[in-house]
Amino acid sequence: MTRRRAAAGLLAADAVLHVFWLTGATWPFPDRRALSFAVLGFQAPFTPPVLTGLAVLLLAAAAALWHGQRHITTVVAIAAAAQVPLRVAWAAGFGSHTAGALFWWLNLLLYLPLCTFLAIAARTRRWHWLVPVAVAAAIAATAYFYQPGTDRYPTAEGGSHFVDTRVARFHYLREGEGPPLVLLPGGTASTFAWRPQLQALSAGHTVYVVDLPGQGYTEVHDRHFAYDLPSMEAAISAFLDAEHLTRVDLAGHSWSGGWALSFAQSHPGRVARLVLLASSGLDLPDTPSWELLKLPVIGELATDFAFDHAGVRAAVAELFVHKNLATPAVIEAMWRPLTNRENLRSVYALERGLDWRRTQRRMPATTQPALIVWGAQNTTLPAWQASRFAALMPHTQVHVLDGCGHAITLDCPDQVSALMRTFLS
């Protein structure tokens, strides 16, 4: 009885804290994003409807525990017990690195002990908390220890170059002569995605196509590399320094458009012009399937099981309007690097770590001329976002291409190359 009522008091105190956050306060954290990462370990909408529902649920559970209602008490025990092995895994360092050091300490010193206490205090029969512990432990083991068949792909693309830095051993392609132009592949893609533009633009530029950490054939040296905007900026800087490139034109697609934009904003003297193709950078939710990757455990399981050959083949087809261009060679080029464990891990780590508030906030002060190109049939980042970039950034040219999807460099290569050639001339 005493333990159950102590547990009820803890749940009631948690409910009061949620009511406090309902006022708009985020104490003891600076904003809602920081609050979400500290409390949950991932970004969640700390909005009034969500907070109200949680507060009501916590108060109801507290009342049920206080009065010894057996069925509700069992539910509380199961919910608390199921978290214990997951929180043990996070305390051991599995999966919590993207949440930050604060969550790791709070989980170790507060959340894990509280969940353990609630599971023990609320239980009525031993199996009520041992069974969910076993199930949750199996889920955690699968999420953090299961590894799909990996392939270290010893042979990179023809014409490949490599350069070692403290961040990574960068894989890149280089062709042509003239002013330097650096092309960053989008998200889970690699250098193959820029092949048409590499050939088309090398007549007037020295064109570099570089895989950043988590992409293609680049091997990360820093085992604690944080897949966030400052880290991706540092990776771009490390590559430019290694190649002795002081000032370049910089282009990126999708996620890498956001990385290029962030680098240009932080290092305006190193970027002359920007090309952003179907680019991230706005503080907006992603598609639901990508938002799910932000959730601990779910993100790990999704990348392990959904990014197999069949899953990649289906996903790639959705990026093209011209389905005939989503060839087996393109699918193979997309899938093969994702058999590397680090590249696979980077998918959910980037989804959790990229804070686009940083780029959107700095857009009005972005000084470089920028070419913005979008596919009208883009189902990943809708085409209306192009006009939002134009409204926020002072020096932009915007083109929305009909009959083009998200994989715009491959879906509409000639149009993209022509626009880039004109802009960069």
Tab-separated table of C-alpha atoms in Angstrom, residues 231-409:
chain	number	residue	atom	x	y	z
A	231	SER	CA	28.950	18.241	-37.724
A	232	MET	CA	27.953	18.179	-41.381
A	233	GLU	CA	29.353	21.710	-41.734
A	234	ALA	CA	32.600	20.518	-40.144
A	235	ALA	CA	32.732	17.615	-42.604
A	236	ILE	CA	32.334	19.944	-45.594
A	237	SER	CA	35.039	22.197	-44.187
A	238	ALA	CA	37.366	19.234	-43.620
A	239	PHE	CA	37.000	18.116	-47.233
A	240	LEU	CA	37.559	21.606	-48.632
A	241	ASP	CA	40.642	22.039	-46.472
A	242	ALA	CA	42.029	18.678	-47.542
A	243	GLU	CA	41.631	19.637	-51.208
A	244	HIS	CA	42.970	23.188	-50.560
A	245	LEU	CA	39.716	24.768	-51.770
A	246	THR	CA	39.342	28.190	-50.208
A	247	ARG	CA	36.236	29.393	-52.076
A	248	VAL	CA	33.803	27.297	-54.117
A	249	ASP	CA	30.390	27.178	-55.707
A	250	LEU	CA	28.377	24.703	-53.667
A	251	ALA	CA	25.365	22.607	-54.680
A	252	GLY	CA	23.236	20.211	-52.692
A	253	HIS	CA	20.117	18.132	-53.167
A	254	SER	CA	17.484	17.337	-50.538
A	255	TRP	CA	19.204	16.955	-47.138
A	256	SER	CA	22.529	17.992	-48.602
A	257	GLY	CA	20.956	21.193	-49.924
A	258	GLY	CA	20.263	22.054	-46.299
A	259	TRP	CA	23.831	21.126	-45.347
A	260	ALA	CA	25.190	23.315	-48.148
A	261	LEU	CA	22.942	26.185	-47.094
A	262	SER	CA	24.000	25.872	-43.456
A	263	PHE	CA	27.689	25.804	-44.429
A	264	ALA	CA	27.267	28.888	-46.630
A	265	GLN	CA	25.530	30.726	-43.796
A	266	SER	CA	28.277	29.859	-41.309
A	267	HIS	CA	31.173	30.381	-43.754
A	268	PRO	CA	30.049	33.068	-46.210
A	269	GLY	CA	33.601	33.722	-47.360
A	270	ARG	CA	34.046	30.157	-48.592
A	271	VAL	CA	30.926	29.900	-50.787
A	272	ALA	CA	30.466	32.101	-53.840
A	273	ARG	CA	27.161	30.742	-55.163
A	274	LEU	CA	24.603	28.174	-54.010
A	275	VAL	CA	22.544	25.665	-55.969
A	276	LEU	CA	19.745	24.114	-53.925
A	277	LEU	CA	17.753	21.316	-55.553
A	278	ALA	CA	14.544	20.211	-53.799
A	279	SER	CA	16.367	21.300	-50.674
A	280	SER	CA	15.811	20.826	-46.981
A	281	GLY	CA	16.323	23.880	-44.804
A	282	LEU	CA	12.821	24.923	-43.785
A	283	ASP	CA	11.558	24.182	-40.283
A	284	LEU	CA	8.780	21.835	-41.417
A	285	PRO	CA	7.786	18.246	-40.592
A	286	ASP	CA	8.947	15.547	-42.970
A	287	THR	CA	6.650	12.947	-44.477
A	288	PRO	CA	5.139	10.632	-41.808
A	289	SER	CA	7.361	7.686	-42.752
A	290	TRP	CA	10.479	9.806	-42.169
A	291	GLU	CA	9.101	11.406	-38.996
A	292	LEU	CA	8.781	7.890	-37.540
A	293	LEU	CA	12.549	7.519	-37.756
A	294	LYS	CA	12.868	10.129	-35.013
A	295	LEU	CA	11.358	7.721	-32.487
A	296	PRO	CA	13.861	5.695	-30.452
A	297	VAL	CA	13.777	1.954	-31.190
A	298	ILE	CA	11.221	2.434	-33.980
A	299	GLY	CA	13.778	4.331	-36.057
A	300	GLU	CA	16.405	1.650	-35.543
A	301	LEU	CA	13.997	-1.169	-36.403
A	302	ALA	CA	12.666	0.671	-39.457
A	303	THR	CA	16.104	1.227	-40.947
A	304	ASP	CA	17.154	-2.353	-40.241
A	305	PHE	CA	14.127	-3.923	-41.909
A	306	ALA	CA	12.805	-1.368	-44.414
A	307	PHE	CA	16.054	-0.473	-46.169
A	308	ASP	CA	16.598	-3.870	-47.747
A	309	HIS	CA	16.831	-4.249	-51.531
A	310	ALA	CA	13.074	-4.521	-52.032
A	311	GLY	CA	12.380	-1.533	-49.791
A	312	VAL	CA	14.961	0.624	-51.536
A	313	ARG	CA	13.628	-0.402	-54.953
A	314	ALA	CA	10.105	0.682	-54.003
A	315	ALA	CA	11.315	3.924	-52.402
A	316	VAL	CA	13.494	4.895	-55.365
A	317	ALA	CA	10.609	4.413	-57.801
A	318	GLU	CA	8.574	6.980	-55.843
A	319	LEU	CA	11.290	9.594	-56.388
A	320	PHE	CA	10.946	9.533	-60.186
A	321	VAL	CA	8.267	10.763	-62.548
A	322	HIS	CA	10.061	9.055	-65.440
A	323	LYS	CA	9.918	5.532	-64.035
A	324	ASN	CA	12.062	4.170	-66.849
A	325	LEU	CA	14.988	6.169	-65.422
A	326	ALA	CA	14.764	4.330	-62.092
A	327	THR	CA	16.851	1.580	-63.639
A	328	PRO	CA	18.259	-1.499	-61.884
A	329	ALA	CA	21.647	0.233	-61.975
A	330	VAL	CA	20.240	3.273	-60.138
A	331	ILE	CA	18.517	1.061	-57.557
A	332	GLU	CA	21.726	-0.917	-57.039
A	333	ALA	CA	23.740	2.306	-56.663
A	334	MET	CA	21.289	3.536	-54.024
A	335	TRP	CA	21.021	0.261	-52.138
A	336	ARG	CA	24.627	-0.900	-52.080
A	337	PRO	CA	26.028	1.797	-49.722
A	338	LEU	CA	23.096	1.193	-47.353
A	339	THR	CA	24.433	-2.285	-46.662
A	340	ASN	CA	27.124	-0.514	-44.651
A	341	ARG	CA	26.135	-0.327	-40.987
A	342	GLU	CA	27.376	3.237	-40.451
A	343	ASN	CA	25.499	4.525	-43.490
A	344	LEU	CA	22.342	2.783	-42.311
A	345	ARG	CA	22.700	4.244	-38.812
A	346	SER	CA	23.153	7.726	-40.241
A	347	VAL	CA	19.644	7.629	-41.743
A	348	TYR	CA	17.798	7.805	-38.420
A	349	ALA	CA	20.595	9.755	-36.740
A	350	LEU	CA	20.309	12.560	-39.311
A	351	GLU	CA	16.519	12.568	-39.162
A	352	ARG	CA	16.784	13.103	-35.406
A	353	GLY	CA	19.754	15.445	-35.372
A	354	LEU	CA	19.082	17.990	-38.139
A	355	ASP	CA	17.566	21.151	-36.682
A	356	TRP	CA	16.283	23.181	-39.629
A	357	ARG	CA	15.288	26.078	-37.391
A	358	ARG	CA	18.970	26.997	-37.623
A	359	THR	CA	18.934	27.402	-41.411
A	360	GLN	CA	15.497	28.997	-41.662
A	361	ARG	CA	16.333	31.596	-39.028
A	362	ARG	CA	19.439	32.669	-40.983
A	363	MET	CA	17.877	32.687	-44.463
A	364	PRO	CA	17.192	36.458	-44.626
A	365	ALA	CA	20.898	37.111	-43.964
A	366	THR	CA	22.168	34.578	-46.510
A	367	THR	CA	24.353	36.635	-48.838
A	368	GLN	CA	25.177	34.239	-51.682
A	369	PRO	CA	23.196	34.226	-54.943
A	370	ALA	CA	21.181	31.004	-54.966
A	371	LEU	CA	19.572	28.912	-57.682
A	372	ILE	CA	16.504	27.070	-56.349
A	373	VAL	CA	15.227	24.197	-58.508
A	374	TRP	CA	12.297	21.931	-57.680
A	375	GLY	CA	10.292	19.208	-59.364
A	376	ALA	CA	6.600	20.020	-59.599
A	377	GLN	CA	5.716	16.379	-58.843
A	378	ASN	CA	7.977	16.086	-55.809
A	379	THR	CA	6.152	13.954	-53.225
A	380	THR	CA	8.950	14.097	-50.628
A	381	LEU	CA	9.388	17.875	-50.306
A	382	PRO	CA	6.382	19.554	-51.991
A	383	ALA	CA	7.117	22.133	-54.683
A	384	TRP	CA	5.433	24.997	-52.818
A	385	GLN	CA	8.492	25.043	-50.563
A	386	ALA	CA	10.497	26.609	-53.419
A	387	SER	CA	8.498	29.819	-53.107
A	388	ARG	CA	9.087	29.798	-49.364
A	389	PHE	CA	12.848	29.740	-49.969
A	390	ALA	CA	12.447	32.649	-52.395
A	391	ALA	CA	10.441	34.638	-49.852
A	392	LEU	CA	13.019	34.166	-47.096
A	393	MET	CA	16.289	34.441	-49.043
A	394	PRO	CA	17.237	37.757	-50.697
A	395	HIS	CA	19.172	36.642	-53.801
A	396	THR	CA	17.400	33.713	-55.446
A	397	GLN	CA	16.380	32.401	-58.828
A	398	VAL	CA	13.565	29.858	-58.605
A	399	HIS	CA	12.586	27.262	-61.196
A	400	VAL	CA	9.873	24.627	-60.725
A	401	LEU	CA	10.162	21.971	-63.426
A	402	ASP	CA	7.029	20.203	-64.563
A	403	GLY	CA	7.313	16.457	-64.985
A	404	CYS	CA	10.083	16.067	-62.405
A	405	GLY	CA	10.111	14.299	-59.048
A	406	HIS	CA	12.339	14.434	-55.997
A	407	ALA	CA	15.297	12.655	-57.621
A	408	ILE	CA	15.620	15.670	-59.870
A	409	THR	CA	19.286	15.275	-60.882
